[in-house]
Coordinates of C-alpha atoms and ligand atoms in Angstrom, one line a residue:
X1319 CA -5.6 15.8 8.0
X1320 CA -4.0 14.4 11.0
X1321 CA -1.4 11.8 10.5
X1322 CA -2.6 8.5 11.1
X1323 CA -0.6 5.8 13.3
X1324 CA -0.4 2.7 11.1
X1325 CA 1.0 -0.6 11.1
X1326 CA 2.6 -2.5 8.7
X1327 CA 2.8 -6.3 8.6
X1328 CA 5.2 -8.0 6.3
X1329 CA 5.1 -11.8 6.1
X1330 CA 5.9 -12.7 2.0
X1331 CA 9.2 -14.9 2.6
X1332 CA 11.7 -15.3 5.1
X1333 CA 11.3 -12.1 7.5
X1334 CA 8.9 -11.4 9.7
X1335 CA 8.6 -7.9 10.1
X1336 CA 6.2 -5.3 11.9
X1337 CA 6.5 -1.5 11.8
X1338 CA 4.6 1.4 13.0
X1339 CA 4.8 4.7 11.2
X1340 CA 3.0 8.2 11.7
X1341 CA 2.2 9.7 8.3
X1342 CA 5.3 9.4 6.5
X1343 CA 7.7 9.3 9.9
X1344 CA 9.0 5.9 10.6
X1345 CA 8.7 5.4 14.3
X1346 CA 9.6 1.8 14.7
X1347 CA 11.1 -1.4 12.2
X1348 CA 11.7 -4.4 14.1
X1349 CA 12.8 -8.1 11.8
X1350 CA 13.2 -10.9 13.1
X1351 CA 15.0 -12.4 10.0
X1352 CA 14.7 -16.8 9.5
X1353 CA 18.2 -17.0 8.0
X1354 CA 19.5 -19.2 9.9
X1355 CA 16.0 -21.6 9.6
X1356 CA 17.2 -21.7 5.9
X1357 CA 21.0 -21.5 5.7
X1358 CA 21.4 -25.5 6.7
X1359 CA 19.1 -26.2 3.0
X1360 CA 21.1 -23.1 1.2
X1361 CA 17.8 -21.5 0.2
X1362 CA 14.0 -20.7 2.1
X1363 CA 12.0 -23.7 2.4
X1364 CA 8.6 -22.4 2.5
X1365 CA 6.8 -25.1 5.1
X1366 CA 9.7 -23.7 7.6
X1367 CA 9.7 -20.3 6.6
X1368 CA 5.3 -20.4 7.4
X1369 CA 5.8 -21.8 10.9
X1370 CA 8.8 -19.4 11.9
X1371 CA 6.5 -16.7 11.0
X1372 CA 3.7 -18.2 13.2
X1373 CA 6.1 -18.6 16.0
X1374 CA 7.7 -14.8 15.5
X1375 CA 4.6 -12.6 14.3
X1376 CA 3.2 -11.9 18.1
X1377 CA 6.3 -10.5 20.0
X1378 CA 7.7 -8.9 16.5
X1379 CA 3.7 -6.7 16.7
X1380 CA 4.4 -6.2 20.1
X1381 CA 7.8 -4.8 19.7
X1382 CA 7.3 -2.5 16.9
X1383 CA 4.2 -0.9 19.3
X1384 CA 6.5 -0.7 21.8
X1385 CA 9.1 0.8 20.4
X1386 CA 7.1 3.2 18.5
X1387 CA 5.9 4.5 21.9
X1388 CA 2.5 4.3 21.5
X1389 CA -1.0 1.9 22.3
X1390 CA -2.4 -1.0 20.2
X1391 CA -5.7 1.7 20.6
X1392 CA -3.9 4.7 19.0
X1393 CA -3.3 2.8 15.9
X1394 CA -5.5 3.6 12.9
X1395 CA -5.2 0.9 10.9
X1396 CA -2.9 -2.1 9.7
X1397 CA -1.3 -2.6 6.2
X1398 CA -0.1 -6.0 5.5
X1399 CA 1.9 -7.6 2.6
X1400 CA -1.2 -9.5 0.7
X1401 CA 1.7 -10.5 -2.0
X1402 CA 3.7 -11.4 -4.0
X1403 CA 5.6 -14.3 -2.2
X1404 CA 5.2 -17.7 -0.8
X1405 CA 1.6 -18.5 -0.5
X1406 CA 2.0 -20.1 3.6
X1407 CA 4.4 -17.0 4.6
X1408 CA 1.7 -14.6 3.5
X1409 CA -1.3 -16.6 5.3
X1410 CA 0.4 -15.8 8.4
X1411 CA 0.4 -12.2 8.2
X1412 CA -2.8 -12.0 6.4
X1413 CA -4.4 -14.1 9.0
X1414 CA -3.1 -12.4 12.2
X1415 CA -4.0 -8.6 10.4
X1416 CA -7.4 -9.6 10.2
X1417 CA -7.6 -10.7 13.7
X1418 CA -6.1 -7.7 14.9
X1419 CA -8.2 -4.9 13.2
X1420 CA -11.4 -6.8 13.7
X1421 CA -10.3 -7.1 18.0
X1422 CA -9.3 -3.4 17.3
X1423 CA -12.1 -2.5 15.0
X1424 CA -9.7 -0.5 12.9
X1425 CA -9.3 -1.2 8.8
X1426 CA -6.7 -3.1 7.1
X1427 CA -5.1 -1.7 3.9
X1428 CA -3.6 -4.9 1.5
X1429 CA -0.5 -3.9 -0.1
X1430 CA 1.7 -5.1 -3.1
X1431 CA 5.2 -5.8 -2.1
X1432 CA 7.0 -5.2 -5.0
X1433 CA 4.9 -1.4 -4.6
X1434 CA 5.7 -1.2 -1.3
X1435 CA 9.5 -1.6 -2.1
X1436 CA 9.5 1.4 -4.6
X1437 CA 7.2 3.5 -2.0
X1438 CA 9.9 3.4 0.7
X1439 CA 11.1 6.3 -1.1
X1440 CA 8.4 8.1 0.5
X1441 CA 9.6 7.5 4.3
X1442 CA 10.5 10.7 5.3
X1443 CA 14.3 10.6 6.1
X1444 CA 15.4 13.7 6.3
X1445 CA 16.6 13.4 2.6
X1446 CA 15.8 15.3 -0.6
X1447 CA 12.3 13.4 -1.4
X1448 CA 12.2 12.4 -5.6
X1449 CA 10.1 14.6 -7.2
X1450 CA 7.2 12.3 -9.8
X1451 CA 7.8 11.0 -11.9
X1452 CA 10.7 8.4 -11.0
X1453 CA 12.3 5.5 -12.4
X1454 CA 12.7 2.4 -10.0
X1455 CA 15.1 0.0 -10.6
X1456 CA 13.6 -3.0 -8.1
X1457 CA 16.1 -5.7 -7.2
X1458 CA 15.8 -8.4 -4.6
X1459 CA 16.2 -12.3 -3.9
X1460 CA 13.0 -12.9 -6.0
X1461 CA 12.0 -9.9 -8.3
X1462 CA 14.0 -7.5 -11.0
X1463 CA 12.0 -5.1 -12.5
X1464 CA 11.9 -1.2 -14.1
X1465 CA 9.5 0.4 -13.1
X1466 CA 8.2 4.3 -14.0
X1467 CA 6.6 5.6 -11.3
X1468 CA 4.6 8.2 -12.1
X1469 CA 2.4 9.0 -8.9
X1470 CA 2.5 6.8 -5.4
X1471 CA -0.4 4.8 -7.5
X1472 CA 0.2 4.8 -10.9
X1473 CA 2.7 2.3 -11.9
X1474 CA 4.4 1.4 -15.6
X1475 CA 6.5 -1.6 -15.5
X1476 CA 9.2 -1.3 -18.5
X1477 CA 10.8 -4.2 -18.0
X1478 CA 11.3 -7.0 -15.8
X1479 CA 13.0 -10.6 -15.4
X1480 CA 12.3 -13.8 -17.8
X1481 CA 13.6 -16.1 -15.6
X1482 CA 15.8 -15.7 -12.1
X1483 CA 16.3 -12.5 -10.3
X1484 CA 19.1 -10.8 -10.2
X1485 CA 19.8 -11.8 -6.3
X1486 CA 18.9 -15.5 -7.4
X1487 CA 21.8 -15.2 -9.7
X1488 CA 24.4 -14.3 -6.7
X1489 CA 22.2 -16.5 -4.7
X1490 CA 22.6 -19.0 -7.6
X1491 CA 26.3 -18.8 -8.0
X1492 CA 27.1 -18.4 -4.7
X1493 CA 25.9 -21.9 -4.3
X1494 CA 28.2 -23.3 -7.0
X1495 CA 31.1 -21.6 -5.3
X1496 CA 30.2 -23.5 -1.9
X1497 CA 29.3 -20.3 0.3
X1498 CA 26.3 -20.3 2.1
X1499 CA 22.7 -18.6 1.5
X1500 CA 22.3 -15.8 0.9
X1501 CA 25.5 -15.5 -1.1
X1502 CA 24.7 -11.7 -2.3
X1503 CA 26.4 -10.3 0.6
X1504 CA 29.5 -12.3 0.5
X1505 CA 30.1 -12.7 -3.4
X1506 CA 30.2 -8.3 -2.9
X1507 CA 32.8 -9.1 -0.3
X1508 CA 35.2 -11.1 -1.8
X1509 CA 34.8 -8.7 -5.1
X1510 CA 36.2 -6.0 -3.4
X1511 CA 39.6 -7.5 -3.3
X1512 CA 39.0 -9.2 -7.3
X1513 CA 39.8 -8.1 -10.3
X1514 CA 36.7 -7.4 -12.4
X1515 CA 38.3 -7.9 -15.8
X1516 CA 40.2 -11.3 -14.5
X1517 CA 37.3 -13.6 -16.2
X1518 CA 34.5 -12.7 -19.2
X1519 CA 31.0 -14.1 -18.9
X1520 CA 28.5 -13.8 -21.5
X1521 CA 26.0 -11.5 -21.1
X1522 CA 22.6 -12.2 -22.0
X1523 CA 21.1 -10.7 -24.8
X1524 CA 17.3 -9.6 -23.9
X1525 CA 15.5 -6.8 -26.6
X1526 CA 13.7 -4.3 -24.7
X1527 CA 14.1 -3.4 -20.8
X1528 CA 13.4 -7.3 -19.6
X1529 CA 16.2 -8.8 -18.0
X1530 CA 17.8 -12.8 -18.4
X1531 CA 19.9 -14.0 -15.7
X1532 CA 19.8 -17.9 -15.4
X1533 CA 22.2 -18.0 -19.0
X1534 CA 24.7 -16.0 -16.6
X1535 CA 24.4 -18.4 -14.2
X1536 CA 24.6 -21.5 -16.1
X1537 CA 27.8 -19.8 -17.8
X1538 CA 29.5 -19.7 -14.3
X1539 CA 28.7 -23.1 -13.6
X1540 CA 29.7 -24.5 -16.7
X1541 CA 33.0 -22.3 -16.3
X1542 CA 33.6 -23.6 -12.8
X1543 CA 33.1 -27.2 -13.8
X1544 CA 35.9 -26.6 -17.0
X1545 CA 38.6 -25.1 -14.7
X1546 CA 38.2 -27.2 -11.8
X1547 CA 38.5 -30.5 -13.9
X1548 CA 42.0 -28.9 -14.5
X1549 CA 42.8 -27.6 -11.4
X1550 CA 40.5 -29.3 -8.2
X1551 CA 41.8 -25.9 -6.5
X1552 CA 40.3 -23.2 -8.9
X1553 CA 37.5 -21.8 -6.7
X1554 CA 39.8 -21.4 -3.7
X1555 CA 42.8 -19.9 -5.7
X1556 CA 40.4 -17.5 -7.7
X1557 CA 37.7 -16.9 -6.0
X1558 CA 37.8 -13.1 -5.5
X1559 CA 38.5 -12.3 -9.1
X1560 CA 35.4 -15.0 -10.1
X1561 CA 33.0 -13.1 -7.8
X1562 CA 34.5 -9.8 -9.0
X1563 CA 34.3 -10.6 -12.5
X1564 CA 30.6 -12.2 -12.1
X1565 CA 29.5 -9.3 -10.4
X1566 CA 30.5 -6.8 -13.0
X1567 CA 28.7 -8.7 -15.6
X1568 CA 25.3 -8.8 -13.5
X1569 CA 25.8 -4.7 -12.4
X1570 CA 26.4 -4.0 -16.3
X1571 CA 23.2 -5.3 -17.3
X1572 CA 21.5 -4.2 -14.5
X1573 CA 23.1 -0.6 -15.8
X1574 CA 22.7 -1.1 -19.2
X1575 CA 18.8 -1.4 -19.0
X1576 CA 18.2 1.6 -17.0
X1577 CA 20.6 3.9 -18.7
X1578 CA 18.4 3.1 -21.8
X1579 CA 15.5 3.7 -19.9
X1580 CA 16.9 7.1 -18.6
X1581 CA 17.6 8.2 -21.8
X1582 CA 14.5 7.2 -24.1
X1583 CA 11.9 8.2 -21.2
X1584 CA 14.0 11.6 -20.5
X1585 CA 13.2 11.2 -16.6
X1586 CA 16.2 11.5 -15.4
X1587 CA 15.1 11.2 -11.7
X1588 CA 16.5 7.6 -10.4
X1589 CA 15.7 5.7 -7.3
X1590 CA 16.6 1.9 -6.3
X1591 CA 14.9 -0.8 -3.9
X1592 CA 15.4 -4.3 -2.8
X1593 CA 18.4 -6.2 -1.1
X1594 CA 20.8 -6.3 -4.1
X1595 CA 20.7 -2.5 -3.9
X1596 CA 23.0 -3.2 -1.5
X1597 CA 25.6 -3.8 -3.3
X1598 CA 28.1 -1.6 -3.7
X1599 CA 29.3 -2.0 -6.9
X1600 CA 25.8 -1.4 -8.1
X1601 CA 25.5 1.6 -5.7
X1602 CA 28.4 3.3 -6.9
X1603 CA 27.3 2.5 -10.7
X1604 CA 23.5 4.0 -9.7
X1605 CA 25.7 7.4 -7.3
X1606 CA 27.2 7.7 -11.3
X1607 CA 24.1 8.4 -12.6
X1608 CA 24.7 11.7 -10.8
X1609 CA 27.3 13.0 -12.8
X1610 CA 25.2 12.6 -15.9
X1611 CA 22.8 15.0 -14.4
X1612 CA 20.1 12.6 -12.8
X1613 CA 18.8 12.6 -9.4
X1614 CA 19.3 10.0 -7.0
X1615 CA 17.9 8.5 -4.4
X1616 CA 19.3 5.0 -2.7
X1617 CA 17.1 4.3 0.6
X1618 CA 18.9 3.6 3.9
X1619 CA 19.6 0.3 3.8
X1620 CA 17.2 -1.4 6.6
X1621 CA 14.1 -0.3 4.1
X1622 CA 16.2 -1.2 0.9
X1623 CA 15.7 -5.0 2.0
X1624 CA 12.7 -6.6 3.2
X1625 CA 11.0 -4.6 6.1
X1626 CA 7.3 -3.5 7.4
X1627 CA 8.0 0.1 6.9
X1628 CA 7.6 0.1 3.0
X1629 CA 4.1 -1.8 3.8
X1630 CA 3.2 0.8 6.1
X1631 CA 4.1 3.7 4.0
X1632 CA 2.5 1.9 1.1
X1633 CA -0.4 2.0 3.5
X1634 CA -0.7 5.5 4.1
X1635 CA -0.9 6.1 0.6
X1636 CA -3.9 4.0 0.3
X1637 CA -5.1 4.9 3.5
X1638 CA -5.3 8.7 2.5
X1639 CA -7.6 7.7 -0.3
X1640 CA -9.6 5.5 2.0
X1641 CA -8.9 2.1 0.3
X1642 CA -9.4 -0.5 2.2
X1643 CA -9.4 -4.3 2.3
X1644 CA -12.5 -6.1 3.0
X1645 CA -12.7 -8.9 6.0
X1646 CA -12.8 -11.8 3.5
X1647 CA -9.9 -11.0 1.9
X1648 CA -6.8 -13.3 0.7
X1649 CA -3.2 -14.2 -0.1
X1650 CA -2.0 -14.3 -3.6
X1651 CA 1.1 -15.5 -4.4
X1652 CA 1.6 -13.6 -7.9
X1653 CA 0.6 -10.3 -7.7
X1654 CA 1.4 -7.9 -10.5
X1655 CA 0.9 -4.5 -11.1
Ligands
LIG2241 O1 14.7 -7.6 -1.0 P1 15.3 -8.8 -0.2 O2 15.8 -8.6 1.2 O3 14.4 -10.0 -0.2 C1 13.6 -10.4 -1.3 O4 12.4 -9.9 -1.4 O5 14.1 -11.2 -2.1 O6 16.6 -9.3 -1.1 C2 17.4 -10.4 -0.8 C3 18.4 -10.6 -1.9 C4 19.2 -11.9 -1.7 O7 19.2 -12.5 -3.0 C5 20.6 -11.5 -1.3 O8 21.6 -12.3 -1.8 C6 20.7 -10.1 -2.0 O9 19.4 -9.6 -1.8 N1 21.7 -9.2 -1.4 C7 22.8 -8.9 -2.1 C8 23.6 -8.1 -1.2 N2 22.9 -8.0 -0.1 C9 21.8 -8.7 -0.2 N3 23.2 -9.1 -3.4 C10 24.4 -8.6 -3.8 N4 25.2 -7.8 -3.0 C11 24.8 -7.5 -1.7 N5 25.6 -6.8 -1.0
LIG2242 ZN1 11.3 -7.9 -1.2

């Protein structure tokens, strides 16, 4: 078969993103991210976050063909992110797909997002591809989950968050320690220089492989308001052992789910996906996995967060089987497995 030329359109929250790829080669990822739309109101507010994308879908399209070197004609068809995520953000792209492969008379290929985010294991970048089946640890500003993987279409969630997300609970606690969204990035920053074991937090106690994060949270904030009715200068005289010490207690439980996944499944081949994979304490915690005698595989870090290349590549997949998506299609703001 030859390799088709497809594009992937991701609209779910507060990127708008547009990618071309040719069979599993990525030839183009352009964002254009909203952050600083949201920053002033410390999270995404959706009604913004639907007209930024309205404003940045056409010149993102335009540069992902461009940059990918080819036509709008050579494409073969258009993947878009159908959801989960904010039901306005997802219109967007949905919308403008439809009017693009209907002027281009090419099909359009709906796609999953939290899918997609495990299948950007299948870009081809020049690294040791996973062999099936995998286990996906998926963790970003809105989803956690554990996922087996056992073909690119056959899907077994183990496990997955009650309440908040693991990046909502950096995101979360960032907040209470007056830094500014997203606070993922910068709580793993000041960690660095903290010490891990300077302050316990109670971790929260979930049977099975689901996760529980908001109890973590609410511990911090309670712990915040405690100190600082002692000491009005607490955050600022402690904050890199806080973040380092609220960090570890999130990466533990993170770790402590899939390591009891690893070991009652036996699959001991390990991947990881979403924008808190990007932290490195986590990173170095899922690179240990190694030296227990599992395969790893940590995407580069532009298709760990959210990006059109996963929707793309999550497209091909679908596209080899010829399923596509009919005109009348819609959004769907949940969207599970
Ligand atoms: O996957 P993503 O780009 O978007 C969603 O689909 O949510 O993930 C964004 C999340 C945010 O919560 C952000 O704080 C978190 O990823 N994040 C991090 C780091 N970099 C991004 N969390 C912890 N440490 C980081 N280095
Ligand atoms: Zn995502």
């Amino acid at each position: 078969m030859v390799e088709p030329f497809i594009l992937g359109i991701e609209s779910s929250c507060d990127e708008t993103a547009a990618a071309v790829v040719h069979g599993h080669k990525v030839l183009s990822n352009v964002i254009a991210s909203q952050e600083l739309v949201h920053k002033y109101y410390g999270g995404v507010v959706p009604e913004l976050a639907s007209r930024a994308h309205q404003q940045k879908i056409i010149p993102v399209v335009e540069e992902a063909i461009k940059q990918a070197g080819i036509v709008k004609k050579e494409l073969n068809a258009i993947a878009f992110t159908r959801g989960p995520g904010l039901m306005g953000a997802l219109l967007v792209g949905v919308s403008f797909t439809k009017g693009m492969s209907w002027a281009l008379d090419i099909p359009m290929i709906e796609v999953n997002h939290m899918k997609a985010h495990i299948l950007a294991h299948l870009i081809d970048d020049g690294s040791k591809p996973l062999k099936f089946p995998f286990i996906c640890l998926t963790v970003s500003g809105g989803h956690t989950q554990l996922v087996i993987v056992k073909s690119a279409n056959i899907f077994e969630l183990a496990g997955e968050t009650l309440d908040d997300a693991a990046g909502e609970a950096f995101d979360k606690a960032a907040k209470a320690l007056g830094l500014p969204y997203p606070g993922g990035p910068l709580i793993d920053q000041f960690a660095k220089v903290g010490n891990k074991q300077a302050f316990k937090f109670n971790l929260p106690l979930v049977t099975g492989y689901n996760y529980s994060f908001s109890g973590l949270k609410t511990s911090l904030v309670y712990f915040l308001d405690k100190h600082q009715k002692e000491n009005p200068l607490f955050i600022e005289q402690h904050l890199n052992d806080i973040c380092a010490s609220y960090q570890n207690a999130i990466v533990n439980v993170l770790m402590r789910k899939l390591n009891q996944l690893i070991k009652d499944t036996g699959i001991n081949q390990v991947a990881i996906a979403g924008g808190v994979s990007a932290n490195s304490e986590l990173r170095s915690a899922i690179l240990d996995l190694e030296k227990k005698g599992c395969d790893v595989k940590i995407p580069q870090f532009s298709f760990c967060t959210d990006n059109a290349a996963m929707i793309a590549i999550a497209g091909l997949v679908k596209y080899k089987i010829g399923e596509f998506a009919p005109l009348s299609i819609g959004a769907t703001a949940r969207y599970s497995f």
